[in-house]
Short mmCIF file of C-alpha atoms and ligand atoms in Angstrom, two decimals:
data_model
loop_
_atom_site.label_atom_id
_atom_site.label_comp_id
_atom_site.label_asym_id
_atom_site.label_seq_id
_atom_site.Cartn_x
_atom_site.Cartn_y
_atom_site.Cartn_z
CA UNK A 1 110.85 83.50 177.79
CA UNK A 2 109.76 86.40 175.98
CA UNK A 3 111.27 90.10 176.39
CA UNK A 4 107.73 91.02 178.68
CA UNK A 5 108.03 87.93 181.24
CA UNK A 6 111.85 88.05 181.05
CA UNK A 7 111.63 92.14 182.29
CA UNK A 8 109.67 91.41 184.45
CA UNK A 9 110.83 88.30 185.80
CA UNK A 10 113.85 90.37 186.67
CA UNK A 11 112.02 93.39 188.37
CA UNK A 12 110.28 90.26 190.54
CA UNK A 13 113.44 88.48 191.28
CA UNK A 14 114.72 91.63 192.59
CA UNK A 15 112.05 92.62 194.90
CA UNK A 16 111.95 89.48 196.42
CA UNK A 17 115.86 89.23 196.94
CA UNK A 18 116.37 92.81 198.23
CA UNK A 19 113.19 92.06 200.84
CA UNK A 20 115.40 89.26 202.05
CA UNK A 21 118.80 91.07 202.64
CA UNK A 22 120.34 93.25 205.23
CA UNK A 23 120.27 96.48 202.95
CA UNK A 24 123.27 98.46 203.97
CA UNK A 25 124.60 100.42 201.45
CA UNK A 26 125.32 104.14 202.60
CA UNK A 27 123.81 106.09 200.13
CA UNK A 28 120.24 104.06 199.78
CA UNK A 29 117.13 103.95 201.47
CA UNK A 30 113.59 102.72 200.72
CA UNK A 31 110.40 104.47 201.00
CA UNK A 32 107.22 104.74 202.24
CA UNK A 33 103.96 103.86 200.56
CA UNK A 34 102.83 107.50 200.56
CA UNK A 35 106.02 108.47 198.86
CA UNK A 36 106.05 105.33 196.70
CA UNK A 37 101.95 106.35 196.10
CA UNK A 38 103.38 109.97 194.65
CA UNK A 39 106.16 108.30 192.54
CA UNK A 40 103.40 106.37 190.35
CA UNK A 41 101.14 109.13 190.30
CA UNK A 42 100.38 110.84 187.66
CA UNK A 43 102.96 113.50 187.90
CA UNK A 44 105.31 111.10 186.62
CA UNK A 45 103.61 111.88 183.03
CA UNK A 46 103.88 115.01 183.33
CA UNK A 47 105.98 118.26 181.64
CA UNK A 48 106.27 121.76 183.72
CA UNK A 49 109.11 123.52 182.34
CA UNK A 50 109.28 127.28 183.78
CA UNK A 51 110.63 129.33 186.53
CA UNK A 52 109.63 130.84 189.76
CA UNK A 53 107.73 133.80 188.50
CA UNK A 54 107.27 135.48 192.13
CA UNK A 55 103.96 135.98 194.38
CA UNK A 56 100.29 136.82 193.72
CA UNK A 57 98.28 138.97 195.93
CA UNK A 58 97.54 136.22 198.72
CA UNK A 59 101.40 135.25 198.73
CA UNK A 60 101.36 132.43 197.02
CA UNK A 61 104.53 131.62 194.52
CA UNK A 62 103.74 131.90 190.60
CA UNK A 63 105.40 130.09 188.17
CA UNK A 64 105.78 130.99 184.63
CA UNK A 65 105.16 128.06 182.96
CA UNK A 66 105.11 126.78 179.53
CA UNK A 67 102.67 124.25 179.39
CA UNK A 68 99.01 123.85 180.51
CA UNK A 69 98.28 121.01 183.15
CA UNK A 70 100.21 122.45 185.65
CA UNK A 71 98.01 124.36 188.37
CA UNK A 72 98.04 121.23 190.60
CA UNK A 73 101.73 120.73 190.51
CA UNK A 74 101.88 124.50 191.07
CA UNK A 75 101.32 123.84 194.32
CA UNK A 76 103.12 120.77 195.35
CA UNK A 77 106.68 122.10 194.21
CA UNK A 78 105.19 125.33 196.45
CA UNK A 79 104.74 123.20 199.15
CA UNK A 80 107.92 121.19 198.76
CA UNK A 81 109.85 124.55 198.72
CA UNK A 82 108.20 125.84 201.69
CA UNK A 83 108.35 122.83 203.39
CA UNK A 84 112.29 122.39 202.55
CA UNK A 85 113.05 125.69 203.54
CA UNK A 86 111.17 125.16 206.67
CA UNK A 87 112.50 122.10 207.95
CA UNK A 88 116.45 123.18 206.78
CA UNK A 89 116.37 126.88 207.94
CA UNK A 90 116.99 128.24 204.33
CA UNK A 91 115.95 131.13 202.94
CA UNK A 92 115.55 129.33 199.68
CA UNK A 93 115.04 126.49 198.04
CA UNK A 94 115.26 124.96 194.22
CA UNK A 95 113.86 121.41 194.05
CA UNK A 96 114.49 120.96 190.48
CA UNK A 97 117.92 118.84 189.79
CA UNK A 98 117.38 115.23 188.95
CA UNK A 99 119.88 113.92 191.37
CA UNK A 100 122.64 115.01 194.36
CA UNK A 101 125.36 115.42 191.44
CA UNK A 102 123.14 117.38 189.59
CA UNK A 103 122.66 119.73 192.04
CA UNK A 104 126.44 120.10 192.42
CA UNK A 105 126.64 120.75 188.76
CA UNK A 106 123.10 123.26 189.05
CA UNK A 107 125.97 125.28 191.60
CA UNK A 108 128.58 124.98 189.53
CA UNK A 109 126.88 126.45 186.66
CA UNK A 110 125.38 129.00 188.81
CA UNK A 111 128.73 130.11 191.23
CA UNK A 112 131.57 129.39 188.96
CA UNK A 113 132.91 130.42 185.48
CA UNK A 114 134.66 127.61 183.32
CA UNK A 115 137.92 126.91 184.63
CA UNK A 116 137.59 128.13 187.84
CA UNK A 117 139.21 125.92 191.50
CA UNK A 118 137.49 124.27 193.52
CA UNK A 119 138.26 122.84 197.03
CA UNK A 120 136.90 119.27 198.87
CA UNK A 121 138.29 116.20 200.35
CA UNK A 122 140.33 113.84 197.72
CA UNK A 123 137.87 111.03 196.90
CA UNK A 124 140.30 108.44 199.51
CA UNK A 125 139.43 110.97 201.88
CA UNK A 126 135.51 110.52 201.49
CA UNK A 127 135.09 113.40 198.63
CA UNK A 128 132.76 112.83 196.06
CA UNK A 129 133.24 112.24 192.00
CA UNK A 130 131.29 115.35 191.52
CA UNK A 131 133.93 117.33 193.41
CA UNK A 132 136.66 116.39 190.40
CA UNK A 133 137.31 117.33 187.39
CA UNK A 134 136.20 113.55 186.28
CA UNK A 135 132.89 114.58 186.90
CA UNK A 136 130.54 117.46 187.54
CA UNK A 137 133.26 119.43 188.74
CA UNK A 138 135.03 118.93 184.96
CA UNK A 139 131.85 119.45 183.34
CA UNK A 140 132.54 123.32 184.11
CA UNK A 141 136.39 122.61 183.65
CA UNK A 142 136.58 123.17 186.86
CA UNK A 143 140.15 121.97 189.06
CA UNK A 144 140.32 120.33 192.45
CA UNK A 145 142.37 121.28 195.01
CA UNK A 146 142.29 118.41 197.51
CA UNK A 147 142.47 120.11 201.48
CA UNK A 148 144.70 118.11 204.16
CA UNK A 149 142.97 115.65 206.28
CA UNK A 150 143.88 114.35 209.42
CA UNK A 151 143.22 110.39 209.52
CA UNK A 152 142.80 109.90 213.44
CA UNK A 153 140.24 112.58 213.31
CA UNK A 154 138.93 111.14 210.10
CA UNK A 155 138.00 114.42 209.41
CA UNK A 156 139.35 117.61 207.66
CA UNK A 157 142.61 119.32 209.35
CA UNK A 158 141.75 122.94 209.72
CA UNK A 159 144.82 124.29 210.52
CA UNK A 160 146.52 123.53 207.29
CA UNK A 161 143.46 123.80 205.11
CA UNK A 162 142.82 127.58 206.25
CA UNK A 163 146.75 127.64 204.81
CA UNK A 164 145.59 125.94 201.61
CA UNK A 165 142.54 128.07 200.96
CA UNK A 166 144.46 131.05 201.54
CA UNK A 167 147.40 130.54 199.00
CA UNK A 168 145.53 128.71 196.35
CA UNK A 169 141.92 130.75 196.25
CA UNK A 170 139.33 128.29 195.15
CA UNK A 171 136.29 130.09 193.83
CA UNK A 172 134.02 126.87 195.79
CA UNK A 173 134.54 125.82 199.02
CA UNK A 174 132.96 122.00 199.28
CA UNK A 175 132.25 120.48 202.87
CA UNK A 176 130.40 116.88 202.99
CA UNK A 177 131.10 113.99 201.85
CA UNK A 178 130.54 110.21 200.77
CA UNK A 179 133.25 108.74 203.75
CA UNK A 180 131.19 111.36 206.63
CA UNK A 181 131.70 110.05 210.33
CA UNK A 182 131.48 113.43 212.15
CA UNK A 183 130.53 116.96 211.49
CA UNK A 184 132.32 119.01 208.80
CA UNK A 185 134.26 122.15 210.39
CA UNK A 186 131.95 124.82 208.41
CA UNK A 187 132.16 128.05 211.17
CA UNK A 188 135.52 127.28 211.58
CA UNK A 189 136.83 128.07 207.17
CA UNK A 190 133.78 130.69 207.24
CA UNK A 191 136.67 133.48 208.03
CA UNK A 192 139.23 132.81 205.32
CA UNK A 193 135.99 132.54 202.49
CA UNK A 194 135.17 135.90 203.63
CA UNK A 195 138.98 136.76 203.23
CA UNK A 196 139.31 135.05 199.96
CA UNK A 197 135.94 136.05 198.59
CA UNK A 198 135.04 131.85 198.23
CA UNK A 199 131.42 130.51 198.34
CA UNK A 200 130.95 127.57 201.06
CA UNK A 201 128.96 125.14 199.34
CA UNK A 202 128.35 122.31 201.39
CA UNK A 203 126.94 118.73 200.13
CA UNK A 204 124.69 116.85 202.56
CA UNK A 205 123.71 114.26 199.96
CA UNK A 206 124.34 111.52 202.74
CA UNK A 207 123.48 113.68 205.75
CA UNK A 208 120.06 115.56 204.76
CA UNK A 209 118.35 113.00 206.50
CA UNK A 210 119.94 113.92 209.80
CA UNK A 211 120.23 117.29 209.05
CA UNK A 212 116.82 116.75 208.56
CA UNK A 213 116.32 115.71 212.00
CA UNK A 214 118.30 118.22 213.73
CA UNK A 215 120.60 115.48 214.66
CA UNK A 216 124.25 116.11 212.74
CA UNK A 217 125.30 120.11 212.22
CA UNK A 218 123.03 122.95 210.99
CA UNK A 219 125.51 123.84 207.78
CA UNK A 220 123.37 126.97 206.52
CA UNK A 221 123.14 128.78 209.92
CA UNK A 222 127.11 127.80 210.84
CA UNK A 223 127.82 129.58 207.61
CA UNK A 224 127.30 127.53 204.06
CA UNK A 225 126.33 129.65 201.38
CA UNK A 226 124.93 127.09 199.67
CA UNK A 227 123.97 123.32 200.36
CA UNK A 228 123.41 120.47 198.17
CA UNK A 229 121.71 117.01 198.76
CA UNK A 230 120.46 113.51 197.49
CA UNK A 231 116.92 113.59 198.55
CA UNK A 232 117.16 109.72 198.50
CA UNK A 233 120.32 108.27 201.43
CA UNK A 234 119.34 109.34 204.57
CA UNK A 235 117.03 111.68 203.65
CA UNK A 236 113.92 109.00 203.00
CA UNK A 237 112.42 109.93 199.48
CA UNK A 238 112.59 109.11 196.24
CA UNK A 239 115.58 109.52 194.16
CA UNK A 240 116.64 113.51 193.43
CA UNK A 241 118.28 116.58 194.82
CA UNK A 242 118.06 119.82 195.72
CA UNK A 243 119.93 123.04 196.71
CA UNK A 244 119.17 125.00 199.04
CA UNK A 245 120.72 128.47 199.35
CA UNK A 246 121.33 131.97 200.63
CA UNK A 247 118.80 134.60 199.29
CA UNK A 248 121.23 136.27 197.36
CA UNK A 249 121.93 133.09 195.61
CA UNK A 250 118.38 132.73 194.34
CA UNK A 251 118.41 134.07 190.97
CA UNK A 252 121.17 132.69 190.23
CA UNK A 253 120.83 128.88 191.40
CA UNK A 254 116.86 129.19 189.67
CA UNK A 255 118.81 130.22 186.24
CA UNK A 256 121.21 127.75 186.61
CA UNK A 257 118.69 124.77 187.27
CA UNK A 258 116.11 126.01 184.88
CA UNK A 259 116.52 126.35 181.87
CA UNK A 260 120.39 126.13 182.72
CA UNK A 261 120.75 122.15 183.25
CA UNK A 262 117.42 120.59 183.12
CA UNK A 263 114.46 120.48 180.58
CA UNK A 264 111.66 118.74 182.42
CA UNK A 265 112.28 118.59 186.56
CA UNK A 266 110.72 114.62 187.25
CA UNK A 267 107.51 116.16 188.76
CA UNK A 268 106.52 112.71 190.83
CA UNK A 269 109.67 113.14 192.84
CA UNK A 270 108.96 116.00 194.08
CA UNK A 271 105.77 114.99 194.52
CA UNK A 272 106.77 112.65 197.05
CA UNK A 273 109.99 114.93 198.31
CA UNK A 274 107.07 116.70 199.57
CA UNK A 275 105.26 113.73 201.20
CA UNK A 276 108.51 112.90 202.84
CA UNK A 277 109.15 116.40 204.20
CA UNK A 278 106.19 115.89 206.35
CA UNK A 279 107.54 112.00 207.44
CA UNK A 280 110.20 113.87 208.59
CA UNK A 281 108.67 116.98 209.83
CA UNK A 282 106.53 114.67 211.93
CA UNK A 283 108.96 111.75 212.42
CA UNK A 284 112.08 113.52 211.76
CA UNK A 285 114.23 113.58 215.36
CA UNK A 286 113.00 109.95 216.33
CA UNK A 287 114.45 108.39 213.25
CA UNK A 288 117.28 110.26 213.10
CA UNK A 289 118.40 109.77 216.52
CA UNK A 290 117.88 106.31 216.23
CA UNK A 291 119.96 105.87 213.25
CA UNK A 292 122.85 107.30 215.12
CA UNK A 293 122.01 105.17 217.71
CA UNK A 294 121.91 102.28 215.46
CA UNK A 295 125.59 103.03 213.97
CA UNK A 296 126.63 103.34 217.28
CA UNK A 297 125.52 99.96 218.70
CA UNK A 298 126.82 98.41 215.49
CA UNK A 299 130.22 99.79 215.70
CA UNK A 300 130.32 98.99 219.14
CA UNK A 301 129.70 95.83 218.57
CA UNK A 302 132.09 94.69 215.88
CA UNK A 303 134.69 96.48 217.56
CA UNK A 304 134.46 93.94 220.82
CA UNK A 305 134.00 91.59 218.33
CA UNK A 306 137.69 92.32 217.20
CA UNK A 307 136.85 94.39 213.77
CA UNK A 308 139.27 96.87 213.22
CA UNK A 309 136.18 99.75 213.35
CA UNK A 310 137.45 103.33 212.72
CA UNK A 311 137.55 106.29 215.40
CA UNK A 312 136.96 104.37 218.51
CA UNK A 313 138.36 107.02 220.83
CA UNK A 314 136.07 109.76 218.98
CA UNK A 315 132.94 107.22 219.47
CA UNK A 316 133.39 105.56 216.36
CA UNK A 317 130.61 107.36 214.37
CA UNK A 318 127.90 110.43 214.53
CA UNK A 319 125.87 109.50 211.18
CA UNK A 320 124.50 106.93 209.70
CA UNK A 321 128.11 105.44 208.75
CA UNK A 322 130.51 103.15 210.27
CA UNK A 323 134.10 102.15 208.70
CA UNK A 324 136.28 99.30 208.95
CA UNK A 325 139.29 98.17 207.63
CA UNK A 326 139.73 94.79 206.68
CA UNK A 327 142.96 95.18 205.00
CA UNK A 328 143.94 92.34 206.97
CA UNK A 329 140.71 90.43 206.41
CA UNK A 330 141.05 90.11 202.37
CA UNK A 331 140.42 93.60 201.80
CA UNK A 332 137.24 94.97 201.10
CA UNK A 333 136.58 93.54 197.55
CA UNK A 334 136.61 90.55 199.54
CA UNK A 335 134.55 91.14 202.39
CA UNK A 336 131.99 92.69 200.41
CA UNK A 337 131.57 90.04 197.78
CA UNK A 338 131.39 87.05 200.45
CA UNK A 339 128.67 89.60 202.81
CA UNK A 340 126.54 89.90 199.72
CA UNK A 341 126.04 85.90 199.21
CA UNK A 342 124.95 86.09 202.57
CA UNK A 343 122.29 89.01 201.59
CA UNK A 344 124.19 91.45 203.94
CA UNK A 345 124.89 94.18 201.35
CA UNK A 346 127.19 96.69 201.99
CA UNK A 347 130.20 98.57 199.73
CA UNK A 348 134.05 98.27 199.55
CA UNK A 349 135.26 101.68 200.19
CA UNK A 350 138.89 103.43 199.77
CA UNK A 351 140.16 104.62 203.05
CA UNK A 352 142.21 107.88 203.81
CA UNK A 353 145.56 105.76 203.21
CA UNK A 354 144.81 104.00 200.52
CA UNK A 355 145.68 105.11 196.76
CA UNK A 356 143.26 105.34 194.01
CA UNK A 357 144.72 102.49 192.53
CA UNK A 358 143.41 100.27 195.26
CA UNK A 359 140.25 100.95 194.08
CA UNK A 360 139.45 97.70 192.96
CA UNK A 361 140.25 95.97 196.27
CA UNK A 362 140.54 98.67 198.64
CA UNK A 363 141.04 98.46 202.29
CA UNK A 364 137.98 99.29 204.05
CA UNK A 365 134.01 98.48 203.91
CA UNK A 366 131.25 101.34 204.62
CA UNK A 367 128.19 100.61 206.36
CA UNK A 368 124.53 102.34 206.65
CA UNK A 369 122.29 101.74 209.22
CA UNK A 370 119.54 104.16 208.29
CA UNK A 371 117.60 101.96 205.89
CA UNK A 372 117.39 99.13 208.27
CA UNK A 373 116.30 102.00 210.90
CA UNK A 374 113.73 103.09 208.65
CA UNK A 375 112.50 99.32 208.50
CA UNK A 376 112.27 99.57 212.11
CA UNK A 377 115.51 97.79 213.53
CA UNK A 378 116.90 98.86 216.88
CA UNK A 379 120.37 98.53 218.84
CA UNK A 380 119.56 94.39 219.16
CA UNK A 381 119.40 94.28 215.88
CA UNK A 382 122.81 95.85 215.33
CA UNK A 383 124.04 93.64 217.19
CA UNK A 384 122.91 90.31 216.04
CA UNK A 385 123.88 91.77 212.56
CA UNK A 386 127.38 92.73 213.84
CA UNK A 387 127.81 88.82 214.99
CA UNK A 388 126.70 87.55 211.63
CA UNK A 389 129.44 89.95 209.87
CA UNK A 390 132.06 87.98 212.28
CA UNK A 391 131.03 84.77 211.42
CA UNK A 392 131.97 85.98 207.96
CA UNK A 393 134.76 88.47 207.65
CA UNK A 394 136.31 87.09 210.88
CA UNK A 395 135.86 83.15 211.39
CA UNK A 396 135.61 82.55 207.62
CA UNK A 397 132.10 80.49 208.03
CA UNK A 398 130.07 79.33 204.60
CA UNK A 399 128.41 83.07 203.39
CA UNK A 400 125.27 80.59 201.95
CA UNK A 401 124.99 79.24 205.93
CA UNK A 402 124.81 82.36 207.02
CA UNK A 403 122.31 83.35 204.82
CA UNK A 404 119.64 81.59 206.30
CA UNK A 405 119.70 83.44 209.37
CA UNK A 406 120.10 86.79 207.46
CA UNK A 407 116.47 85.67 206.15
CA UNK A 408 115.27 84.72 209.20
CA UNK A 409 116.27 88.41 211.08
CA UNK A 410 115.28 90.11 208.32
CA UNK A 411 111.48 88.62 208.12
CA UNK A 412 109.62 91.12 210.63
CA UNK A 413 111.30 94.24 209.11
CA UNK A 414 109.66 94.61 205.74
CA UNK A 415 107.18 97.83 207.13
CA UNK A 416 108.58 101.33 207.06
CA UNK A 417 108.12 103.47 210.31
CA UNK A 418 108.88 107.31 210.63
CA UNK A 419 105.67 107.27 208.12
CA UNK A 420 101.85 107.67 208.18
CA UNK A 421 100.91 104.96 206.26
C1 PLP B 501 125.97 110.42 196.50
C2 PLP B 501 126.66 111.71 196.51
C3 PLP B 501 126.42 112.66 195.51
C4 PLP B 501 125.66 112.34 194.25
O1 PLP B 501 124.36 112.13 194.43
P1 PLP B 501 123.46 111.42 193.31
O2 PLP B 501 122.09 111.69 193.85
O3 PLP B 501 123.89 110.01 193.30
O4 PLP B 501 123.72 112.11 192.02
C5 PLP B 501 126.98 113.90 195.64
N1 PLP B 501 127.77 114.20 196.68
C6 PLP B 501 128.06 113.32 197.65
C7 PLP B 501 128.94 113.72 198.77
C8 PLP B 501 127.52 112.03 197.58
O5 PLP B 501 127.85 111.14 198.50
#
């Protein structure tokens, strides 16, 4: 084969596969054909290095740009700023960083000097790479100091954290998470970063989508400073990110994003950011709500089915995520790799009690439900999924039996809803 039918042999191969699975990987989504429309559009060619520049006489923003070609996509990063700030109560937006740990880094740059703490979960926990120093976080030499967490909450313990915060001073505060079952306790540490003179920063890269439909907490008007996202896990656009922030932040986070971290912004994403802030201005509460829904029914029902599922007093779940430990199923490692040659993807995941060096074969496995939401699946679905993870994890049956009927469920959910296309 040569290089052009081998590339795109693959690019086929993986269509076709990924149309065929349960897609259930946290942090993913797909999108629609509007948004997919304003990925290959021309804006994808395109250069518009520059900065906000402020507002003509009719109000519209000016940017100072560098480059001709740019009066169309003038207004569509207008629009997706308005739109953003609209839709998450913020008195600003900057829809410029390339991706959700870019826009941790575009705060970093912005809020911090080198060498500065930082405070978030410890990545066991649920914190993210980009809150350590072996990522974004180090990038600015910054230091994490992890907060204490209480695992039957599965969620951060306040108490001692105010304790932590006041002793050790980080310059950031971080709320959100990768490992996110329930709300973050944002009013609750706004007192002691007024005391200690901290910014809240808080990441919804796997939240925005709910956020998004006024379904999971309202971060900026309990008290963020600043909040961070993946445009691209439950929030359904194309892959990017974007901070949103305080007024007083503005200049700042602008400087800091451009020409601070990033040259050229990837003009088709936001492009079709902006087509899916209207999906979810429009379709917004419906999808979101069902997506809890969905992770509720699903926990639910591998729970009865005798999966160890996390938080079942606390309702197992209030985002898109549910958790379950199968240390004494094989592990996750396990679990994962025998789901996947059934087409039921999903990710191994370290728990709150497991060490970093179980991250090869930790103990538990994380599961989405918003993609398969945005696809259209409801609570039956969940269920019928949540029997064919049994027959797996549980009773040990052939993954490549099981497979067949993964296909089969899977067959009338290839059209996004929430869209409209
Ligand atoms: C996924 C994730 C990120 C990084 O987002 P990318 O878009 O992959 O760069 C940042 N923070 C949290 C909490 C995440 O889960």
């Amino acid at each position: 084969m040569d290089s052009y039918n081998e590339v795109m042999n693959q690019i086929n191969r993986q269509d076709d596969w990924r149309k065929d699975c349960v897609n259930m990987i946290a942090s993913e989504n797909i999108v629609s054909l509007s948004v997919n429309k304003a990925i290959c559009s021309d804006f994808g060619h395109r250069y518009a290095e520059g900065i906000l520049g402020g507002r003509d006489e009719t109000g519209a923003r000016v940017f100072d740009r560098f480059y001709q070609g740019t009066k169309i996509f003038d207004e569509v990063e207008s629009l997706a700023m308005s739109l953003s700030e609209k839709i998450f109560n913020s008195e600003h937006a900057n829809v410029v960083p390339i991706s959700g740990a870019v826009a941790n880094l575009t705060v970093y740059h912005a809020l911090a000097r080198y060498g500065d703490t930082i405070s978030g979960l410890s990545i066991p926990c649920g914190g993210h790479i980009s809150h350590t120093h072996i990522s974004s976080a180090g990038v600015m030499g910054l230091k994490e100091i992890p907060y204490a967490f209480d695992k039957d909450e599965m969620n951060i313990d306040v108490d001692k954290t105010i304790k932590i915060i006041a002793e050790k001073k980080p310059r950031i505060i971080i709320l959100g998470c990768s490992l996110f079952l329930f709300p973050h306790p944002v009013k609750e540490l706004r007192t002691i970063a007024d005391e200690t003179d901290a910014v809240i920063m808080y990441d919804a890269a796997h939240v925005l989508g709910l956020i998004a439909g006024k379904k999971f907490q309202k971060p900026l008007k309990e008290g963020a400073d600043v909040m961070t996202a993946s445009t691209h896990k439950t929030f359904p656009g194309p892959q990017g990110g974007i901070v949103l922030c305080k007024e007083k932040f503005k200049e700042k986070i602008d400087n800091a994003a451009f020409p601070g971290l990033m040259s050229n912004h990837h003009l088709h994403h936001v492009a079709g950011f902006s087509v899916a802030l209207a999906e979810m201005e429009k379709f917004g509460e419906n999808y979101a709500d069902q997506i809890i829904k969905n992770s509720k029914a699903l926990a639910q029902a591998l729970y009865e089915l005798g999966l160890n599922v996390l938080c079942e007093p606390k309702g197992f779940t209030q985002s898109h995520q549910v958790v379950v430990d199968v240390s004494d199923l094989g592990g996750g490692e396990k679990i994962a790799n025998d789901l996947e040659d059934a087409n039921i993807i999903i990710n191994k995941n370290l728990l709150p009690w497991d060490t970093l060096e179980k991250t090869g074969n930790p103990s538990g496995i994380r599961i989405g439900t918003q993609e398969l939401t945005h696809v259209g699946m409801k609570e039956d679905e969940m269920k019928e999924i949540a029997q064919l993870i049994k027959k797996i994890a549980v009773d040990g049956k052939s993954p490549q039996k099981i497979r067949e009927d993964v296909i089969e469920l899977k067959k009338g959910f290839n059209r996004i809803h929430y869209c409209f296309d």
